[in-house]
mmCIF file of N, CA and C in Angstrom:
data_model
loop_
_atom_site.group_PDB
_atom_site.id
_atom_site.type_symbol
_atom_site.label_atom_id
_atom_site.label_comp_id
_atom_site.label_asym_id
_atom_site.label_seq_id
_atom_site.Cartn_x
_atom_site.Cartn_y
_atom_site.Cartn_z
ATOM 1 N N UNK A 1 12.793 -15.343 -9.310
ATOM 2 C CA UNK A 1 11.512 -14.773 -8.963
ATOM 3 C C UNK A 1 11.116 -13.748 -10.019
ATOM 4 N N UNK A 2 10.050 -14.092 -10.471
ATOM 5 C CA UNK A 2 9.506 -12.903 -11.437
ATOM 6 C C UNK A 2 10.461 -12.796 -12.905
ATOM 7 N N UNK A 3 11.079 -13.316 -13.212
ATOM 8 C CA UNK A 3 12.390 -13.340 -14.143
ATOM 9 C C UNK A 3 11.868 -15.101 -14.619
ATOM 10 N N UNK A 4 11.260 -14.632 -15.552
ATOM 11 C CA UNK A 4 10.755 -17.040 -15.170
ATOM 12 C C UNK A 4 11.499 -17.354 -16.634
ATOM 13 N N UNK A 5 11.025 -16.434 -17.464
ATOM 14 C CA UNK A 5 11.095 -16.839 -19.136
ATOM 15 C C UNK A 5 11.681 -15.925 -19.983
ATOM 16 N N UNK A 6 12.264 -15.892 -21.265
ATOM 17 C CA UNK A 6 12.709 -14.605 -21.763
ATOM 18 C C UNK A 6 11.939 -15.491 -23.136
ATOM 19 N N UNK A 7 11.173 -14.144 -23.915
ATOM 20 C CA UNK A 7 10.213 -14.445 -25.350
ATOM 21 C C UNK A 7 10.998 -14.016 -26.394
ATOM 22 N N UNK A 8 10.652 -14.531 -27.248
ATOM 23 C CA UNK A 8 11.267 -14.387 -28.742
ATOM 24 C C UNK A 8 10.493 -13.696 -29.545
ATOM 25 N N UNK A 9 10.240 -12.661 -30.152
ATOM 26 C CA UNK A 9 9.293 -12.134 -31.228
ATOM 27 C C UNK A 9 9.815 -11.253 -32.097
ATOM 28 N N UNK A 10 9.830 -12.184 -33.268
ATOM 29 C CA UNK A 10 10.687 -10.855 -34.406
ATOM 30 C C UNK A 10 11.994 -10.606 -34.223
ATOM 31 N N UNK A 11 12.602 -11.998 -33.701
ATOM 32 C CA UNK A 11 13.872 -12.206 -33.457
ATOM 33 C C UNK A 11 14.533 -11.069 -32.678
ATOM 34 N N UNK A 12 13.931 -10.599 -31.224
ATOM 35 C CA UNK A 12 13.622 -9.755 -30.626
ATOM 36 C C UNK A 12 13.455 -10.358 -29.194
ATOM 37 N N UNK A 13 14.453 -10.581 -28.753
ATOM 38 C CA UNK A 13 14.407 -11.314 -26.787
ATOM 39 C C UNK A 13 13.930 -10.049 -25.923
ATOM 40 N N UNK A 14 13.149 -10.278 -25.038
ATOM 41 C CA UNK A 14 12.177 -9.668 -24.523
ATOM 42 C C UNK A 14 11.922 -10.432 -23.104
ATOM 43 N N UNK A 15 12.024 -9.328 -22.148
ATOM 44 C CA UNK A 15 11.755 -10.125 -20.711
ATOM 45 C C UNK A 15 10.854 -10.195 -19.814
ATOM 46 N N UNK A 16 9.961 -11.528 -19.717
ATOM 47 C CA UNK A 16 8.387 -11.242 -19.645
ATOM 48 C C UNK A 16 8.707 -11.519 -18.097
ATOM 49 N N UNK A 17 7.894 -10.610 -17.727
ATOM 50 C CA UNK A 17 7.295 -11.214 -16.186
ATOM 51 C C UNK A 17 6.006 -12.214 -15.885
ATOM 52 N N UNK A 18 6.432 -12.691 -14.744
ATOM 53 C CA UNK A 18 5.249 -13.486 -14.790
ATOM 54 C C UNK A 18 5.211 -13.901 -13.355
ATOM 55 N N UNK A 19 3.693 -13.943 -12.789
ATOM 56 C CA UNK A 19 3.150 -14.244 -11.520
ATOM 57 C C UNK A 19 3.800 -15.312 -10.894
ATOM 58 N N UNK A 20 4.041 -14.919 -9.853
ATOM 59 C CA UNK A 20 4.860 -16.539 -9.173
ATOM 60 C C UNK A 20 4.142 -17.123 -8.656
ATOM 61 N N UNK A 21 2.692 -16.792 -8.292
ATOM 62 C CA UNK A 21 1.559 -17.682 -8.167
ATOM 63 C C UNK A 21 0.883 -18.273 -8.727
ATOM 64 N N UNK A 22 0.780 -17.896 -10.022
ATOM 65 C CA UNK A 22 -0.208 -18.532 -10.944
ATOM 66 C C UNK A 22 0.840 -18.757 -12.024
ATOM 67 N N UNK A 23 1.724 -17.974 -12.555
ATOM 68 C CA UNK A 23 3.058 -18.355 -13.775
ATOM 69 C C UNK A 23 2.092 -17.578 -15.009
ATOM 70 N N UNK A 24 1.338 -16.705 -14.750
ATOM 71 C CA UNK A 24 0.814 -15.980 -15.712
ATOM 72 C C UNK A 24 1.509 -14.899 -16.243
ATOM 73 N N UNK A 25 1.342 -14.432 -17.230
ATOM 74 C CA UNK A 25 2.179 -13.308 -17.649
ATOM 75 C C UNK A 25 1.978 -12.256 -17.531
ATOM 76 N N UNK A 26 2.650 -11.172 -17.228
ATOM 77 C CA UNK A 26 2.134 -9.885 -16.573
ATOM 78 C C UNK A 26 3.093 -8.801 -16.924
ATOM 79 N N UNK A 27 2.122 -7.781 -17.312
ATOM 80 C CA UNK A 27 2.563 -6.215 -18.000
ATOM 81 C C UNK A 27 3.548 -5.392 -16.992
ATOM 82 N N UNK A 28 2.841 -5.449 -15.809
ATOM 83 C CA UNK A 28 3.852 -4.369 -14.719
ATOM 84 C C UNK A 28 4.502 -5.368 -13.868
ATOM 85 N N UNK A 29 5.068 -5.108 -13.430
ATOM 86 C CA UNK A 29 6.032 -5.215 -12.255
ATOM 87 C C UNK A 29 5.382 -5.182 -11.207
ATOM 88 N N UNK A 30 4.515 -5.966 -10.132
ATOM 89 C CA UNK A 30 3.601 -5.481 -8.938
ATOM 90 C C UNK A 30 4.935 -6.663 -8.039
ATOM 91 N N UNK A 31 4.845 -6.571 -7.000
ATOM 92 C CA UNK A 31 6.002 -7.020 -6.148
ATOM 93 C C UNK A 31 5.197 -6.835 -4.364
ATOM 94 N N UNK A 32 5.288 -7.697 -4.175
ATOM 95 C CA UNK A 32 4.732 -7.960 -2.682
ATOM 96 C C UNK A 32 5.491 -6.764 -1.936
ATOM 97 N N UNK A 33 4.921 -6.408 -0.944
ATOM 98 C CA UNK A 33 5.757 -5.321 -0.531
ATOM 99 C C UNK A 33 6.662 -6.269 0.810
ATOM 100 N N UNK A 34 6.207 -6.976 1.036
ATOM 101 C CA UNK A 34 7.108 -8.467 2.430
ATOM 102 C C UNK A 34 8.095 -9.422 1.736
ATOM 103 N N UNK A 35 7.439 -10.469 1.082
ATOM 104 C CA UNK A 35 8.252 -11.046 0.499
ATOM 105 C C UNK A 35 8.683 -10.917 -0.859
ATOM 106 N N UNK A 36 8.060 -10.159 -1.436
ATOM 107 C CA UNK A 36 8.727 -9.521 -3.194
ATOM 108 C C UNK A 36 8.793 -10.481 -4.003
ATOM 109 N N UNK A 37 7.609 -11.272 -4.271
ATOM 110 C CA UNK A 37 7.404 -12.096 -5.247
ATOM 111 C C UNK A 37 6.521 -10.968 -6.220
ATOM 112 N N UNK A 38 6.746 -11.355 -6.980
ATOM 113 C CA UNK A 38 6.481 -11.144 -8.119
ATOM 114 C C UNK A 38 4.653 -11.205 -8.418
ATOM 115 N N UNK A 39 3.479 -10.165 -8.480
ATOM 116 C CA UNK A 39 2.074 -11.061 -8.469
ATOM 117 C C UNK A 39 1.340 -10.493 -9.425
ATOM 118 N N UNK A 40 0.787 -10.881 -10.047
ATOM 119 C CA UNK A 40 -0.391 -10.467 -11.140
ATOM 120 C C UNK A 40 -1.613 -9.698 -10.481
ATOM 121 N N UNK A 41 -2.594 -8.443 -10.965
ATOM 122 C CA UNK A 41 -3.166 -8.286 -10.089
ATOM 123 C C UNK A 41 -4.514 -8.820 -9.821
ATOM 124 N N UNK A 42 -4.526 -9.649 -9.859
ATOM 125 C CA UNK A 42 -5.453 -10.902 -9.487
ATOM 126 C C UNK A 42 -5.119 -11.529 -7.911
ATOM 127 N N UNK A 43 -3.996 -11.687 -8.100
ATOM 128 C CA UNK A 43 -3.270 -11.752 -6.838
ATOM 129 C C UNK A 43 -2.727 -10.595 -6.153
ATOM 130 N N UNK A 44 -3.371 -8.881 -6.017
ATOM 131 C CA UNK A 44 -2.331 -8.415 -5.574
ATOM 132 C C UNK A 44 -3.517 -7.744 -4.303
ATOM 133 N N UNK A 45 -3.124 -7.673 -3.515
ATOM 134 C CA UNK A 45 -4.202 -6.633 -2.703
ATOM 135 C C UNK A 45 -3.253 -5.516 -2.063
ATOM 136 N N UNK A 46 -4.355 -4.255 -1.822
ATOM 137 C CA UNK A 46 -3.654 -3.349 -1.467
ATOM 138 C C UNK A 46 -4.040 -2.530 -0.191
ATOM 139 N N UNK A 47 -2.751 -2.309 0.165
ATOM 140 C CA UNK A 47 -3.198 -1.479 1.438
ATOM 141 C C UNK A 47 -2.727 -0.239 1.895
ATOM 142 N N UNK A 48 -3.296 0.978 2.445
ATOM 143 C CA UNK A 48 -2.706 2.074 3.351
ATOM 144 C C UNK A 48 -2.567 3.155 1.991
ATOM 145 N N UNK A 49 -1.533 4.393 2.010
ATOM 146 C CA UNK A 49 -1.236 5.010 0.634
ATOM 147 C C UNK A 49 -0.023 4.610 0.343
ATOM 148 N N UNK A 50 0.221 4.963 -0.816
ATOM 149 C CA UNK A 50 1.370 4.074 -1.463
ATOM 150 C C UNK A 50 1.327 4.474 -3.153
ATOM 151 N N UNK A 51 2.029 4.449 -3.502
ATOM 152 C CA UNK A 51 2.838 5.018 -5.209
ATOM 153 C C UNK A 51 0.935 4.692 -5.848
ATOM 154 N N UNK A 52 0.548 6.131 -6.716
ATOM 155 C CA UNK A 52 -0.608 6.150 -7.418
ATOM 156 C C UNK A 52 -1.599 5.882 -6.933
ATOM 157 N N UNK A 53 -1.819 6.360 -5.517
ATOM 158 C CA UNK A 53 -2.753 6.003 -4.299
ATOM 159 C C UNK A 53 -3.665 4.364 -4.861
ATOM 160 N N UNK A 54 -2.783 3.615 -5.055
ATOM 161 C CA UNK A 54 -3.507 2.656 -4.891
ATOM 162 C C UNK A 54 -2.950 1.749 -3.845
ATOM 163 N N UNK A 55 -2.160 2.379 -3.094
ATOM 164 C CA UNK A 55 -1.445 1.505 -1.820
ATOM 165 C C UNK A 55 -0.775 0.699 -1.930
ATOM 166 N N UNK A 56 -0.202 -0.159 -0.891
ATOM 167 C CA UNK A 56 0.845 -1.107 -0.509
ATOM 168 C C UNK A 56 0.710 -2.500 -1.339
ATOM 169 N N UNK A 57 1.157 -3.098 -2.218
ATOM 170 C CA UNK A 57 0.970 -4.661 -2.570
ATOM 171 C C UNK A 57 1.471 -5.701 -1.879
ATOM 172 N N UNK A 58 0.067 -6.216 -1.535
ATOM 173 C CA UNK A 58 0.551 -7.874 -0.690
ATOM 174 C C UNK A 58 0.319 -8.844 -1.899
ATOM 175 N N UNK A 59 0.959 -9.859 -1.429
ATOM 176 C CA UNK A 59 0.602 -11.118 -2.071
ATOM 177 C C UNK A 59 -0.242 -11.762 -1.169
ATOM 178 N N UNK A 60 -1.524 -12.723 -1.581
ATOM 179 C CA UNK A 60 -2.420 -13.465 -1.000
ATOM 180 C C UNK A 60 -1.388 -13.963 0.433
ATOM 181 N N UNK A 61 -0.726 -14.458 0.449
ATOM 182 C CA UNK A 61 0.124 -15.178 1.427
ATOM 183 C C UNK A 61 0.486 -13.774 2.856
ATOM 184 N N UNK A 62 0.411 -12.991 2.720
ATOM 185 C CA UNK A 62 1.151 -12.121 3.245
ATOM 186 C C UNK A 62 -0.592 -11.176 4.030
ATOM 187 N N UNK A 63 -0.985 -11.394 2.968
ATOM 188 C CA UNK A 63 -2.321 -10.429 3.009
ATOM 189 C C UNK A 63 -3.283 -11.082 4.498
ATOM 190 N N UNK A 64 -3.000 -12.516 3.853
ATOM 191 C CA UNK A 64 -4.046 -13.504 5.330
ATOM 192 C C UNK A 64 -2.699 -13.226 6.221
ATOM 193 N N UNK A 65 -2.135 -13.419 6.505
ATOM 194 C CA UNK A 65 -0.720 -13.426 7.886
ATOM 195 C C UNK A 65 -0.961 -12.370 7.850
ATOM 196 N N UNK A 66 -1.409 -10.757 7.568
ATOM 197 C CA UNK A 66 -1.543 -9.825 8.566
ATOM 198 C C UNK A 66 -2.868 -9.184 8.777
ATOM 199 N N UNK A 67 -3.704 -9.922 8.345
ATOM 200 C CA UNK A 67 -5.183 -10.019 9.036
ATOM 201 C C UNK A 67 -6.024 -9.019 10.566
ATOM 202 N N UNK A 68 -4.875 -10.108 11.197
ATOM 203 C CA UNK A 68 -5.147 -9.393 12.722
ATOM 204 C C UNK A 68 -4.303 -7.891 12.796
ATOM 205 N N UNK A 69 -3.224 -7.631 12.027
ATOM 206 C CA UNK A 69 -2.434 -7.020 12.345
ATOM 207 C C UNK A 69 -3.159 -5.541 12.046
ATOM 208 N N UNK A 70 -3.550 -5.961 10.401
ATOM 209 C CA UNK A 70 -4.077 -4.744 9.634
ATOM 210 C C UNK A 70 -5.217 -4.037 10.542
ATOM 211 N N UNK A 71 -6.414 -4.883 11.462
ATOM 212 C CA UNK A 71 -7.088 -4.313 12.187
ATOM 213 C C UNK A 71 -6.378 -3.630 13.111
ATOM 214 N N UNK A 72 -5.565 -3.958 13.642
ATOM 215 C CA UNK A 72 -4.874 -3.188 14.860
ATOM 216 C C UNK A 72 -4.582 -1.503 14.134
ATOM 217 N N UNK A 73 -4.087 -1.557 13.495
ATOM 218 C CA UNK A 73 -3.602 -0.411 12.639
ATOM 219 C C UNK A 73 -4.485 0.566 12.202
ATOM 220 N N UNK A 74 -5.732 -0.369 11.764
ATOM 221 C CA UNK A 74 -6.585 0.731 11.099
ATOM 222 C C UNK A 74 -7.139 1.460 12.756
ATOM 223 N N UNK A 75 -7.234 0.652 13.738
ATOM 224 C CA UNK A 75 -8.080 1.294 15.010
ATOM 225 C C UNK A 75 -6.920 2.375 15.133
ATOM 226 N N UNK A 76 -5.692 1.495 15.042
ATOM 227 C CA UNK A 76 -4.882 2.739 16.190
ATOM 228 C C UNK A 76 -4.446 3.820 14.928
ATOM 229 N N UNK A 77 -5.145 4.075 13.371
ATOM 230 C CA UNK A 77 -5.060 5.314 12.516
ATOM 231 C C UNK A 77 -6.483 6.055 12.830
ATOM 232 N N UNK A 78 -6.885 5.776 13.179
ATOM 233 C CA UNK A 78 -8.547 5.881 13.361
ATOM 234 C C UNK A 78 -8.593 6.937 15.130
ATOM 235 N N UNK A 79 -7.365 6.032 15.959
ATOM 236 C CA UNK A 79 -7.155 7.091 17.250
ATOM 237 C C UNK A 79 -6.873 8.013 16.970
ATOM 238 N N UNK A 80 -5.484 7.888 16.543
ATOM 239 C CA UNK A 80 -4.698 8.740 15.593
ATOM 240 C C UNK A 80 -4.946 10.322 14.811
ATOM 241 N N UNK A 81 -5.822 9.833 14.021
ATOM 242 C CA UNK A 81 -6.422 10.945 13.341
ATOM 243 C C UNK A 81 -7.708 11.435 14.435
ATOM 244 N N UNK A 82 -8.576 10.847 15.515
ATOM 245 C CA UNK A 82 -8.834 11.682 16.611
ATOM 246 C C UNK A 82 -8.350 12.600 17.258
ATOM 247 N N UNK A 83 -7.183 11.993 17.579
ATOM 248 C CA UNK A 83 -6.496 12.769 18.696
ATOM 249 C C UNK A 83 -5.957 13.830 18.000
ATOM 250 N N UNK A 84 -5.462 13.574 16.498
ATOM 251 C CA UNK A 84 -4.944 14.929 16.027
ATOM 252 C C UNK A 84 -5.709 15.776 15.847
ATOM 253 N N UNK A 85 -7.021 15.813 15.536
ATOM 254 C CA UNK A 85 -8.367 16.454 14.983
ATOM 255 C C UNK A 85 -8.500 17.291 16.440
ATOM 256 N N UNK A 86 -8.619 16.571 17.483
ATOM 257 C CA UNK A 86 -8.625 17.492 19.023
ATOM 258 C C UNK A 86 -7.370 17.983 19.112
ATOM 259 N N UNK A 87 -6.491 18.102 18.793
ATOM 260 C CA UNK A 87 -5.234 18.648 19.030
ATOM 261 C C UNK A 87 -5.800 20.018 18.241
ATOM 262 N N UNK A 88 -6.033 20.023 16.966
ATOM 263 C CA UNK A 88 -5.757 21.135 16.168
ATOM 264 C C UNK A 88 -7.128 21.974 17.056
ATOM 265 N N UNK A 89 -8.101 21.367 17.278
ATOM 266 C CA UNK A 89 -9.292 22.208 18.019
ATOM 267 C C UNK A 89 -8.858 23.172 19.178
ATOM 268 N N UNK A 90 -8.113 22.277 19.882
ATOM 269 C CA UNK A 90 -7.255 23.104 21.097
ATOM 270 C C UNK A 90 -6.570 24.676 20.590
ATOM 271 N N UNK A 91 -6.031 24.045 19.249
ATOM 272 C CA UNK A 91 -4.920 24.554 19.199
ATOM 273 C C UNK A 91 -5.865 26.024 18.422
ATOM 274 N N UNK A 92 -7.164 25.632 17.481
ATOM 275 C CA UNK A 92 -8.090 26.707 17.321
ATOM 276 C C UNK A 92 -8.552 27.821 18.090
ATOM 277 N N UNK A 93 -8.754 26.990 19.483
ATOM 278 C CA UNK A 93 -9.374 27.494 20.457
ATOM 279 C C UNK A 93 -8.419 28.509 21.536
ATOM 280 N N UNK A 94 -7.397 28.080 21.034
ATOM 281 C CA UNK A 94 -5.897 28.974 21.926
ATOM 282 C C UNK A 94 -6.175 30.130 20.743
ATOM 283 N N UNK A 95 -6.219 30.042 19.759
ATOM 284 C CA UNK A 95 -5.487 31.316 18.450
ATOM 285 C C UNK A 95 -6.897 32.003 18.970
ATOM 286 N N UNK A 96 -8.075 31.695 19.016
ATOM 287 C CA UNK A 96 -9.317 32.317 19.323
ATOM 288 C C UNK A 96 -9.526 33.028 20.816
ATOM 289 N N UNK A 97 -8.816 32.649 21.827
ATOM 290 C CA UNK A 97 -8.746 32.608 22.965
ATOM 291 C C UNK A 97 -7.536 34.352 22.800
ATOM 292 N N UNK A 98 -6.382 33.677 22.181
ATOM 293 C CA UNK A 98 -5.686 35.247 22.763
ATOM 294 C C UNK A 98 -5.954 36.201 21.257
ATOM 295 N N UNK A 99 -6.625 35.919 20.171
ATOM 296 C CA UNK A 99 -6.989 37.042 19.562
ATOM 297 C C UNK A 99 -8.084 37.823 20.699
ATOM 298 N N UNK A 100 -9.249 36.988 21.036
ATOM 299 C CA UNK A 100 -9.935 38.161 21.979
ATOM 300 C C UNK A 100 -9.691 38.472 23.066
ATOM 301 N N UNK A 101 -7.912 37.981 23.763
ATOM 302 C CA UNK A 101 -7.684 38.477 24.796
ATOM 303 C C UNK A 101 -7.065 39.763 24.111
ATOM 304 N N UNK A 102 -6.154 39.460 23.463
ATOM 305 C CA UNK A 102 -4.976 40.733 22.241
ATOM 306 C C UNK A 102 -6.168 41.694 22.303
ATOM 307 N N UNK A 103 -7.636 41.998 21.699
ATOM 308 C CA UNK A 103 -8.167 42.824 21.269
ATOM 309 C C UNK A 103 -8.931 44.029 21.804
#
């Protein structure tokens, strides 16, 4: 996987990567974050935060199979960051509450 070919240049072996979807050749290292193939970023999509905020790498294959999933996630980050947002309000409203009881 990702290890396909080794190049010759200037009598100089060199170890190219290359897309396991397409067999194209490729500069970085991008790696499915599920099954860890190897993908060019043509093939790479990304999700959530993740190394150089450009998020998580799927491969096309991985990306459609969690479709339904990814919606679930974004609603229940979306509760998530509600409920914490009212948490900290509470928690405003307590520090505000016994400073003008304290005073």
């Amino acid at each position: 996987m990702g290890f396909k070919r080794v190049v010759e240049t200037k009598k100089v072996e060199r170890l190219v990567y290359t897309c396991d979807i397409c067999g194209l050749s490729i500069n970085g290292r991008i790696q499915c974050s599920l099954c860890r193939r190897y993908i060019c970023s043509s093939h790479a999509h990304w999700h959530g935060p993740g190394p150089e905020d450009f998020g998580v790498p799927f491969c096309d294959s991985c990306w459609q199979a969690g479709a339904a999933i990814r919606a679930e996630l974004e609603a229940l980050t979306l509760a998530t960051e509600e409920k914490e947002d009212a948490l900290h309000e509470a928690w405003k409203r307590a520090a505000l509450d016994a400073l003008k009881g304290g005073a």
